[in-house]
Each structure stands twice: as structure tokens, then as C-alpha cells.
Amino acid sequence: MILRQFLHMNPVGASYLFGCGGKSCAAVVDPIGDIAPYLQAAQDTGMKILYVVDTHIHADHASSGRQLAEAAGAEYVLFAGADAKPAFRGAKDRDILPLGNVTAEVLHTPGHTPEHICLLVTDRTRAPEPWFLLTGHTLMVGDVGRTELATSLEAGARELFRSLQRLKALPDYVEVLPGAFSGSVCGRSLSGRPMSTIGFEKRYNAAFRIDDEDAFVAAMSKDVPPPPAGAAELRAANAGLVTA
């Protein structure tokens, strides 16, 4: 297993390159900004990028996913139900993205946005159990993602609650690698530490700890941070529906 985390400060976000060194293949998740660092990381580790995945259609920054996929000769991946312009590989819940000895299982986790997905990653040379979860803006360290980009805040919060309950069923040792950290507008009480575990967040993440759906909806309806400037326009551009 090879894993590289890219932390961005303007805008705040986290991107990832991971894959199988033995079979020389990789995926990049939620790329932000200049695509050169991802291409260089793949070259430095001797891996070919097979997939570029956006966990959702972002509203806080311009995604470089399509650009990177084209440059790398990779498939661009979104959830199959995403309201986005082709062409992209439409991933469905429980689909597997094979990367040599590494697999990434797609989990549809709506709530932050309707099309949001997480990736549950297993390195079969180490163990048959999953190692880490790329959570995008669903579960983050210290908080969970905002919900106002869904049809309504309440509907989004209820979707997010069910998605989080699904993640709670994962083993406590599974590592959480989020798409944002402190300073992002996509959460309220985010930690500056851009990694955790399912078990730690179940114990100490105030929003993730809530097991009653109505209580969760009430909590998510308080102190909602304002949406990022130009959110609707960014989503439309990232979906390929308008020219950026």
C-alpha cells in the first residue's frame, strides 16, 4: 500500500493518492488546485493513476478532478446518480474499484450532498479487513459535514444521519481520512488533525455520537455556517453543467 495525503490551505481541504505499489496502480481522491503534485507523486512511486474520484460535487472549491483524469489517462469517477455532465464513470453503492492488491469499495453516503460517496480501502497483502475510510465531507475529525446543499436542511440531515449510522457499523480500528479539516466552511467544530479512527470519533465527536435521529436533526439545524461564496456556481461548474 502506498498512501499520500495532500493538505491544502486556500481553500482548506485534503486530497489523497493511494494504491498498490506492487502492481503499480493508484487512485487520486478529491484533487484540488494544480494537478502537477499528483502526477509527480504517481511518478515518484512508480504508479499509474487509474481513477480520479470526487467524493461529491464540491461547492467550496474548483475541483481539478476532470483535468487530472484527462492528463493521467484515468477514469473520472462520481456517484452514478450525480447530476453532472458526462463523461464520468458512474460508481454505485458497493462497487469495487480494483487497484492490484488494493481495493476501494464505494459507499453511497448522502446527506452533505445527495451524490456523496466514501471509499473503504483494503490492502489484501496486509489483511482481509478494511484499513481506512476516505470520508470526504461526511465524517470529519471532530464534526460531520454541513447539510444545507441537499433538498432541504432537514431532509439532508436525515440522510446524513442514516449515512453516519452505516459508518458507525465499521470496526473501530478503521482509520478516518477526511476531505477537510479546521478552517473549512464544510463543518462547524473541525479538528486541525486531518486523521482519526471510527472508534475515536464514536467516543469524542459530538455530532457522530448522537444515536437519535430527531436529536441529530435538531443539532444539525443549529449554528449552521453560511455557505461558501458562489457555492451554487461552483457546484454547477464542477458538475460540468456550465463553463467555469
PDB file of C-alpha atoms in Angstrom:
ATOM      1  CA  MET A   1       0.000   0.000   0.000  1.00  0.00           C
ATOM      2  CA  ILE A   2       1.165   3.477  -0.879  1.00  0.00           C
ATOM      3  CA  LEU A   3      -0.725   6.450   0.575  1.00  0.00           C
ATOM      4  CA  ARG A   4      -0.021  10.148   0.191  1.00  0.00           C
ATOM      5  CA  GLN A   5      -2.077  12.915   1.806  1.00  0.00           C
ATOM      6  CA  PHE A   6      -2.112  16.429   0.315  1.00  0.00           C
ATOM      7  CA  LEU A   7      -3.227  19.200   2.671  1.00  0.00           C
ATOM      8  CA  HIS A   8      -4.416  22.483   1.151  1.00  0.00           C
ATOM      9  CA  MET A   9      -4.881  25.791   2.947  1.00  0.00           C
ATOM     10  CA  ASN A  10      -6.528  28.013   0.314  1.00  0.00           C
ATOM     11  CA  PRO A  11      -9.111  26.591   0.082  1.00  0.00           C
ATOM     12  CA  VAL A  12      -8.829  24.267   3.070  1.00  0.00           C
ATOM     13  CA  GLY A  13      -9.132  20.637   2.023  1.00  0.00           C
ATOM     14  CA  ALA A  14      -7.405  17.270   1.855  1.00  0.00           C
ATOM     15  CA  SER A  15      -6.674  15.147  -1.207  1.00  0.00           C
ATOM     16  CA  TYR A  16      -5.251  11.646  -1.414  1.00  0.00           C
ATOM     17  CA  LEU A  17      -3.250   9.393  -3.685  1.00  0.00           C
ATOM     18  CA  PHE A  18      -3.265   5.715  -2.759  1.00  0.00           C
ATOM     19  CA  GLY A  19      -2.748   2.398  -4.431  1.00  0.00           C
ATOM     20  CA  CYS A  20      -0.750  -0.755  -4.901  1.00  0.00           C
ATOM     21  CA  GLY A  21       2.996  -0.319  -5.285  1.00  0.00           C
ATOM     22  CA  GLY A  22       3.448  -3.948  -6.281  1.00  0.00           C
ATOM     23  CA  LYS A  23       1.019  -3.658  -9.200  1.00  0.00           C
ATOM     24  CA  SER A  24       1.915  -0.015  -9.911  1.00  0.00           C
ATOM     25  CA  CYS A  25      -1.593   1.437  -9.924  1.00  0.00           C
ATOM     26  CA  ALA A  26      -3.233   4.223  -7.955  1.00  0.00           C
ATOM     27  CA  ALA A  27      -6.288   6.405  -7.447  1.00  0.00           C
ATOM     28  CA  VAL A  28      -6.499  10.085  -6.555  1.00  0.00           C
ATOM     29  CA  VAL A  29      -9.395  11.349  -4.443  1.00  0.00           C
ATOM     30  CA  ASP A  30     -10.726  14.933  -4.284  1.00  0.00           C
ATOM     31  CA  PRO A  31      -7.861  16.717  -6.065  1.00  0.00           C
ATOM     32  CA  ILE A  32      -7.663  20.464  -5.507  1.00  0.00           C
ATOM     33  CA  GLY A  33      -5.650  23.019  -7.460  1.00  0.00           C
ATOM     34  CA  ASP A  34      -2.564  22.298  -9.541  1.00  0.00           C
ATOM     35  CA  ILE A  35      -2.530  18.735 -10.869  1.00  0.00           C
ATOM     36  CA  ALA A  36       1.275  18.586 -11.060  1.00  0.00           C
ATOM     37  CA  PRO A  37       1.829  17.343  -7.462  1.00  0.00           C
ATOM     38  CA  TYR A  38      -0.439  14.347  -8.037  1.00  0.00           C
ATOM     39  CA  LEU A  39       1.234  13.438 -11.306  1.00  0.00           C
ATOM     40  CA  GLN A  40       4.653  13.843  -9.674  1.00  0.00           C
ATOM     41  CA  ALA A  41       3.673  11.683  -6.691  1.00  0.00           C
ATOM     42  CA  ALA A  42       2.487   8.942  -9.026  1.00  0.00           C
ATOM     43  CA  GLN A  43       5.722   9.159 -10.999  1.00  0.00           C
ATOM     44  CA  ASP A  44       7.856   9.137  -7.834  1.00  0.00           C
ATOM     45  CA  THR A  45       6.131   5.992  -6.561  1.00  0.00           C
ATOM     46  CA  GLY A  46       6.106   4.282  -9.951  1.00  0.00           C
ATOM     47  CA  MET A  47       2.329   4.105 -10.171  1.00  0.00           C
ATOM     48  CA  LYS A  48      -0.143   4.795 -12.947  1.00  0.00           C
ATOM     49  CA  ILE A  49      -3.273   6.674 -11.925  1.00  0.00           C
ATOM     50  CA  LEU A  50      -6.277   4.552 -12.958  1.00  0.00           C
ATOM     51  CA  TYR A  51      -9.056   6.508 -11.244  1.00  0.00           C
ATOM     52  CA  VAL A  52      -9.651  10.094 -10.190  1.00  0.00           C
ATOM     53  CA  VAL A  53     -12.557  10.236  -7.743  1.00  0.00           C
ATOM     54  CA  ASP A  54     -14.532  13.187  -6.467  1.00  0.00           C
ATOM     55  CA  THR A  55     -16.421  12.120  -3.353  1.00  0.00           C
ATOM     56  CA  HIS A  56     -19.097  14.648  -4.292  1.00  0.00           C
ATOM     57  CA  ILE A  57     -19.711  17.695  -6.443  1.00  0.00           C
ATOM     58  CA  HIS A  58     -17.868  20.309  -4.433  1.00  0.00           C
ATOM     59  CA  ALA A  59     -19.260  23.740  -3.631  1.00  0.00           C
ATOM     60  CA  ASP A  60     -16.316  25.227  -1.734  1.00  0.00           C
ATOM     61  CA  HIS A  61     -13.605  24.989  -4.399  1.00  0.00           C
ATOM     62  CA  ALA A  62     -12.997  24.266  -8.058  1.00  0.00           C
ATOM     63  CA  SER A  63     -12.254  20.575  -8.483  1.00  0.00           C
ATOM     64  CA  SER A  64      -9.330  19.595 -10.686  1.00  0.00           C
ATOM     65  CA  GLY A  65     -10.662  16.044 -10.972  1.00  0.00           C
ATOM     66  CA  ARG A  66     -11.632  16.073 -14.627  1.00  0.00           C
ATOM     67  CA  GLN A  67      -8.418  17.856 -15.613  1.00  0.00           C
ATOM     68  CA  LEU A  68      -6.263  15.365 -13.726  1.00  0.00           C
ATOM     69  CA  ALA A  69      -8.129  12.365 -15.141  1.00  0.00           C
ATOM     70  CA  GLU A  70      -7.585  13.630 -18.673  1.00  0.00           C
ATOM     71  CA  ALA A  71      -3.895  14.333 -18.079  1.00  0.00           C
ATOM     72  CA  ALA A  72      -3.298  10.930 -16.448  1.00  0.00           C
ATOM     73  CA  GLY A  73      -5.398   8.916 -18.886  1.00  0.00           C
ATOM     74  CA  ALA A  74      -7.540   7.830 -15.922  1.00  0.00           C
ATOM     75  CA  GLU A  75     -11.267   7.294 -15.426  1.00  0.00           C
ATOM     76  CA  TYR A  76     -13.066  10.163 -13.722  1.00  0.00           C
ATOM     77  CA  VAL A  77     -15.410   8.752 -11.064  1.00  0.00           C
ATOM     78  CA  LEU A  78     -18.538  10.193  -9.446  1.00  0.00           C
ATOM     79  CA  PHE A  79     -21.567   8.538  -7.898  1.00  0.00           C
ATOM     80  CA  ALA A  80     -23.765   7.077 -10.615  1.00  0.00           C
ATOM     81  CA  GLY A  81     -26.693   9.278  -9.625  1.00  0.00           C
ATOM     82  CA  ALA A  82     -24.745  12.539  -9.706  1.00  0.00           C
ATOM     83  CA  ASP A  83     -26.378  15.419 -11.551  1.00  0.00           C
ATOM     84  CA  ALA A  84     -23.330  16.019 -13.685  1.00  0.00           C
ATOM     85  CA  LYS A  85     -22.428  16.158 -17.326  1.00  0.00           C
ATOM     86  CA  PRO A  86     -20.837  13.069 -18.869  1.00  0.00           C
ATOM     87  CA  ALA A  87     -18.396  11.653 -19.280  1.00  0.00           C
ATOM     88  CA  PHE A  88     -17.658  10.050 -15.934  1.00  0.00           C
ATOM     89  CA  ARG A  89     -17.640   6.535 -14.535  1.00  0.00           C
ATOM     90  CA  GLY A  90     -20.801   6.225 -12.508  1.00  0.00           C
ATOM     91  CA  ALA A  91     -19.971   4.306  -9.342  1.00  0.00           C
ATOM     92  CA  LYS A  92     -22.801   2.593  -7.475  1.00  0.00           C
ATOM     93  CA  ASP A  93     -23.048   1.625  -3.827  1.00  0.00           C
ATOM     94  CA  ARG A  94     -20.845  -1.406  -3.060  1.00  0.00           C
ATOM     95  CA  ASP A  95     -18.964  -1.137  -6.375  1.00  0.00           C
ATOM     96  CA  ILE A  96     -15.294  -2.066  -6.146  1.00  0.00           C
ATOM     97  CA  LEU A  97     -12.511  -0.039  -7.729  1.00  0.00           C
ATOM     98  CA  PRO A  98      -9.668  -2.578  -8.147  1.00  0.00           C
ATOM     99  CA  LEU A  99      -6.093  -1.394  -7.709  1.00  0.00           C
ATOM    100  CA  GLY A 100      -3.929  -4.502  -7.823  1.00  0.00           C
ATOM    101  CA  ASN A 101      -3.719  -5.857  -4.278  1.00  0.00           C
ATOM    102  CA  VAL A 102      -5.712  -2.869  -3.010  1.00  0.00           C
ATOM    103  CA  THR A 103      -9.464  -2.457  -3.309  1.00  0.00           C
ATOM    104  CA  ALA A 104     -11.654   0.600  -2.773  1.00  0.00           C
ATOM    105  CA  GLU A 105     -15.303  -0.135  -2.012  1.00  0.00           C
ATOM    106  CA  VAL A 106     -17.782   2.621  -2.834  1.00  0.00           C
ATOM    107  CA  LEU A 107     -20.245   3.518  -0.068  1.00  0.00           C
ATOM    108  CA  HIS A 108     -23.041   5.880  -1.037  1.00  0.00           C
ATOM    109  CA  THR A 109     -23.312   8.305   1.909  1.00  0.00           C
ATOM    110  CA  PRO A 110     -25.775  11.077   1.038  1.00  0.00           C
ATOM    111  CA  GLY A 111     -26.512  13.982   3.340  1.00  0.00           C
ATOM    112  CA  HIS A 112     -23.811  16.554   2.773  1.00  0.00           C
ATOM    113  CA  THR A 113     -24.859  16.274  -0.860  1.00  0.00           C
ATOM    114  CA  PRO A 114     -27.174  13.713  -2.478  1.00  0.00           C
ATOM    115  CA  GLU A 115     -24.388  12.092  -4.507  1.00  0.00           C
ATOM    116  CA  HIS A 116     -21.741  11.855  -1.776  1.00  0.00           C
ATOM    117  CA  ILE A 117     -19.651   8.684  -1.558  1.00  0.00           C
ATOM    118  CA  CYS A 118     -16.964   7.359   0.785  1.00  0.00           C
ATOM    119  CA  LEU A 119     -14.266   4.839  -0.150  1.00  0.00           C
ATOM    120  CA  LEU A 120     -13.497   1.903   2.141  1.00  0.00           C
ATOM    121  CA  VAL A 121      -9.953   0.767   1.350  1.00  0.00           C
ATOM    122  CA  THR A 122      -8.439  -2.670   1.943  1.00  0.00           C
ATOM    123  CA  ASP A 123      -4.865  -3.804   1.371  1.00  0.00           C
ATOM    124  CA  ARG A 124      -5.183  -7.546   0.808  1.00  0.00           C
ATOM    125  CA  THR A 125      -1.450  -8.081   1.320  1.00  0.00           C
ATOM    126  CA  ARG A 126      -1.909  -6.949   4.932  1.00  0.00           C
ATOM    127  CA  ALA A 127      -5.341  -8.246   5.897  1.00  0.00           C
ATOM    128  CA  PRO A 128      -8.793  -9.087   4.518  1.00  0.00           C
ATOM    129  CA  GLU A 129     -10.340  -6.372   6.718  1.00  0.00           C
ATOM    130  CA  PRO A 130     -10.529  -2.723   5.626  1.00  0.00           C
ATOM    131  CA  TRP A 131      -7.711  -0.409   6.672  1.00  0.00           C
ATOM    132  CA  PHE A 132      -9.059   3.109   6.184  1.00  0.00           C
ATOM    133  CA  LEU A 133     -12.060   5.093   5.021  1.00  0.00           C
ATOM    134  CA  LEU A 134     -11.855   8.175   2.802  1.00  0.00           C
ATOM    135  CA  THR A 135     -14.830  10.118   4.120  1.00  0.00           C
ATOM    136  CA  GLY A 136     -14.932  13.291   2.044  1.00  0.00           C
ATOM    137  CA  HIS A 137     -17.251  15.734   3.810  1.00  0.00           C
ATOM    138  CA  THR A 138     -19.473  13.156   5.525  1.00  0.00           C
ATOM    139  CA  LEU A 139     -17.500  12.280   8.676  1.00  0.00           C
ATOM    140  CA  MET A 140     -14.608  14.524   9.618  1.00  0.00           C
ATOM    141  CA  VAL A 141     -12.401  14.789  12.676  1.00  0.00           C
ATOM    142  CA  GLY A 142     -14.439  16.486  15.390  1.00  0.00           C
ATOM    143  CA  ASP A 143     -17.634  17.033  13.408  1.00  0.00           C
ATOM    144  CA  VAL A 144     -19.714  15.941  10.420  1.00  0.00           C
ATOM    145  CA  GLY A 145     -20.427  17.724   7.159  1.00  0.00           C
ATOM    146  CA  ARG A 146     -22.893  20.527   6.654  1.00  0.00           C
ATOM    147  CA  THR A 147     -26.233  19.591   5.082  1.00  0.00           C
ATOM    148  CA  GLU A 148     -27.687  22.719   3.514  1.00  0.00           C
ATOM    149  CA  LEU A 149     -26.773  21.693  -0.035  1.00  0.00           C
ATOM    150  CA  ALA A 150     -29.401  18.916  -0.015  1.00  0.00           C
ATOM    151  CA  THR A 151     -33.071  19.433  -0.963  1.00  0.00           C
ATOM    152  CA  SER A 152     -33.733  20.893   2.491  1.00  0.00           C
ATOM    153  CA  LEU A 153     -31.740  21.093   5.689  1.00  0.00           C
ATOM    154  CA  GLU A 154     -33.971  18.606   7.498  1.00  0.00           C
ATOM    155  CA  ALA A 155     -34.027  16.132   4.606  1.00  0.00           C
ATOM    156  CA  GLY A 156     -30.273  16.397   4.261  1.00  0.00           C
ATOM    157  CA  ALA A 157     -29.760  15.901   7.989  1.00  0.00           C
ATOM    158  CA  ARG A 158     -31.896  12.775   7.988  1.00  0.00           C
ATOM    159  CA  GLU A 159     -29.973  11.356   5.032  1.00  0.00           C
ATOM    160  CA  LEU A 160     -26.708  12.203   6.749  1.00  0.00           C
ATOM    161  CA  PHE A 161     -27.839  10.535   9.987  1.00  0.00           C
ATOM    162  CA  ARG A 162     -28.515   7.282   8.154  1.00  0.00           C
ATOM    163  CA  SER A 163     -25.184   7.509   6.343  1.00  0.00           C
ATOM    164  CA  LEU A 164     -23.340   8.045   9.621  1.00  0.00           C
ATOM    165  CA  GLN A 165     -25.125   5.111  11.251  1.00  0.00           C
ATOM    166  CA  ARG A 166     -23.774   2.990   8.428  1.00  0.00           C
ATOM    167  CA  LEU A 167     -20.240   4.207   9.087  1.00  0.00           C
ATOM    168  CA  LYS A 168     -20.630   3.529  12.812  1.00  0.00           C
ATOM    169  CA  ALA A 169     -21.051  -0.156  11.973  1.00  0.00           C
ATOM    170  CA  LEU A 170     -17.462  -0.302  10.705  1.00  0.00           C
ATOM    171  CA  PRO A 171     -14.772  -1.658  13.037  1.00  0.00           C
ATOM    172  CA  ASP A 172     -13.414   0.908  15.494  1.00  0.00           C
ATOM    173  CA  TYR A 173      -9.863   0.443  14.196  1.00  0.00           C
ATOM    174  CA  VAL A 174     -10.709   1.690  10.685  1.00  0.00           C
ATOM    175  CA  GLU A 175      -8.853   4.936  10.078  1.00  0.00           C
ATOM    176  CA  VAL A 176     -10.798   8.036   9.046  1.00  0.00           C
ATOM    177  CA  LEU A 177      -9.167  10.186   6.366  1.00  0.00           C
ATOM    178  CA  PRO A 178     -11.462  13.187   5.755  1.00  0.00           C
ATOM    179  CA  GLY A 179     -11.683  15.653   2.920  1.00  0.00           C
ATOM    180  CA  ALA A 180     -11.495  18.716   5.163  1.00  0.00           C
ATOM    181  CA  PHE A 181     -10.114  19.899   8.500  1.00  0.00           C
ATOM    182  CA  SER A 182     -10.109  23.016  10.686  1.00  0.00           C
ATOM    183  CA  GLY A 183     -10.637  26.165   8.627  1.00  0.00           C
ATOM    184  CA  SER A 184     -13.023  24.575   6.134  1.00  0.00           C
ATOM    185  CA  VAL A 185     -16.526  26.008   5.792  1.00  0.00           C
ATOM    186  CA  CYS A 186     -17.912  22.471   5.429  1.00  0.00           C
ATOM    187  CA  GLY A 187     -18.099  21.767   9.168  1.00  0.00           C
ATOM    188  CA  ARG A 188     -18.503  23.606  12.477  1.00  0.00           C
ATOM    189  CA  SER A 189     -16.057  22.134  15.002  1.00  0.00           C
ATOM    190  CA  LEU A 190     -13.418  20.542  12.841  1.00  0.00           C
ATOM    191  CA  SER A 191     -10.106  19.492  14.308  1.00  0.00           C
ATOM    192  CA  GLY A 192      -6.825  20.616  12.820  1.00  0.00           C
ATOM    193  CA  ARG A 193      -5.712  16.977  12.863  1.00  0.00           C
ATOM    194  CA  PRO A 194      -6.603  15.525   9.463  1.00  0.00           C
ATOM    195  CA  MET A 195      -6.951  11.859  10.501  1.00  0.00           C
ATOM    196  CA  SER A 196      -8.646   9.773  13.168  1.00  0.00           C
ATOM    197  CA  THR A 197     -10.400   6.417  13.633  1.00  0.00           C
ATOM    198  CA  ILE A 198     -14.015   5.322  13.660  1.00  0.00           C
ATOM    199  CA  GLY A 199     -13.679   4.356  17.328  1.00  0.00           C
ATOM    200  CA  PHE A 200     -12.232   7.692  18.460  1.00  0.00           C
ATOM    201  CA  GLU A 201     -14.885   9.674  16.603  1.00  0.00           C
ATOM    202  CA  LYS A 202     -17.658   7.483  18.061  1.00  0.00           C
ATOM    203  CA  ARG A 203     -16.428   8.460  21.525  1.00  0.00           C
ATOM    204  CA  TYR A 204     -15.489  12.121  21.105  1.00  0.00           C
ATOM    205  CA  ASN A 205     -17.207  13.570  18.014  1.00  0.00           C
ATOM    206  CA  ALA A 206     -20.307  15.278  19.421  1.00  0.00           C
ATOM    207  CA  ALA A 207     -22.368  15.003  16.232  1.00  0.00           C
ATOM    208  CA  PHE A 208     -21.250  11.452  15.385  1.00  0.00           C
ATOM    209  CA  ARG A 209     -22.150  10.295  18.896  1.00  0.00           C
ATOM    210  CA  ILE A 210     -25.855  11.152  18.520  1.00  0.00           C
ATOM    211  CA  ASP A 211     -27.898   7.975  18.033  1.00  0.00           C
ATOM    212  CA  ASP A 212     -31.381   9.505  17.951  1.00  0.00           C
ATOM    213  CA  GLU A 213     -32.408  10.771  14.511  1.00  0.00           C
ATOM    214  CA  ASP A 214     -34.599  13.657  15.698  1.00  0.00           C
ATOM    215  CA  ALA A 215     -31.912  14.814  18.120  1.00  0.00           C
ATOM    216  CA  PHE A 216     -29.385  14.711  15.290  1.00  0.00           C
ATOM    217  CA  VAL A 217     -31.623  16.792  13.017  1.00  0.00           C
ATOM    218  CA  ALA A 218     -32.072  19.346  15.811  1.00  0.00           C
ATOM    219  CA  ALA A 219     -28.314  19.535  16.391  1.00  0.00           C
ATOM    220  CA  MET A 220     -27.584  19.946  12.689  1.00  0.00           C
ATOM    221  CA  SER A 221     -30.105  22.797  12.479  1.00  0.00           C
ATOM    222  CA  LYS A 222     -28.183  24.942  14.982  1.00  0.00           C
ATOM    223  CA  ASP A 223     -25.269  27.248  14.236  1.00  0.00           C
ATOM    224  CA  VAL A 224     -25.207  26.318  10.565  1.00  0.00           C
ATOM    225  CA  PRO A 225     -22.226  28.096   8.993  1.00  0.00           C
ATOM    226  CA  PRO A 226     -23.029  30.258   5.970  1.00  0.00           C
ATOM    227  CA  PRO A 227     -22.456  28.611   2.602  1.00  0.00           C
ATOM    228  CA  PRO A 228     -19.248  29.481   0.795  1.00  0.00           C
ATOM    229  CA  ALA A 229     -19.383  32.384  -1.620  1.00  0.00           C
ATOM    230  CA  GLY A 230     -20.590  31.317  -5.052  1.00  0.00           C
ATOM    231  CA  ALA A 231     -21.488  27.805  -3.856  1.00  0.00           C
ATOM    232  CA  ALA A 232     -24.193  27.182  -6.462  1.00  0.00           C
ATOM    233  CA  GLU A 233     -21.965  28.420  -9.263  1.00  0.00           C
ATOM    234  CA  LEU A 234     -19.062  26.246  -8.111  1.00  0.00           C
ATOM    235  CA  ARG A 235     -21.268  23.160  -7.960  1.00  0.00           C
ATOM    236  CA  ALA A 236     -22.559  23.801 -11.454  1.00  0.00           C
ATOM    237  CA  ALA A 237     -19.038  24.299 -12.795  1.00  0.00           C
ATOM    238  CA  ASN A 238     -17.691  21.203 -11.026  1.00  0.00           C
ATOM    239  CA  ALA A 239     -20.603  19.179 -12.425  1.00  0.00           C
ATOM    240  CA  GLY A 240     -19.664  20.295 -15.920  1.00  0.00           C
ATOM    241  CA  LEU A 241     -23.047  21.969 -16.370  1.00  0.00           C
ATOM    242  CA  VAL A 242     -21.570  25.414 -17.019  1.00  0.00           C
ATOM    243  CA  THR A 243     -18.195  26.704 -18.079  1.00  0.00           C
ATOM    244  CA  ALA A 244     -16.056  27.698 -15.070  1.00  0.00           C
TER     245      ALA A 244
END
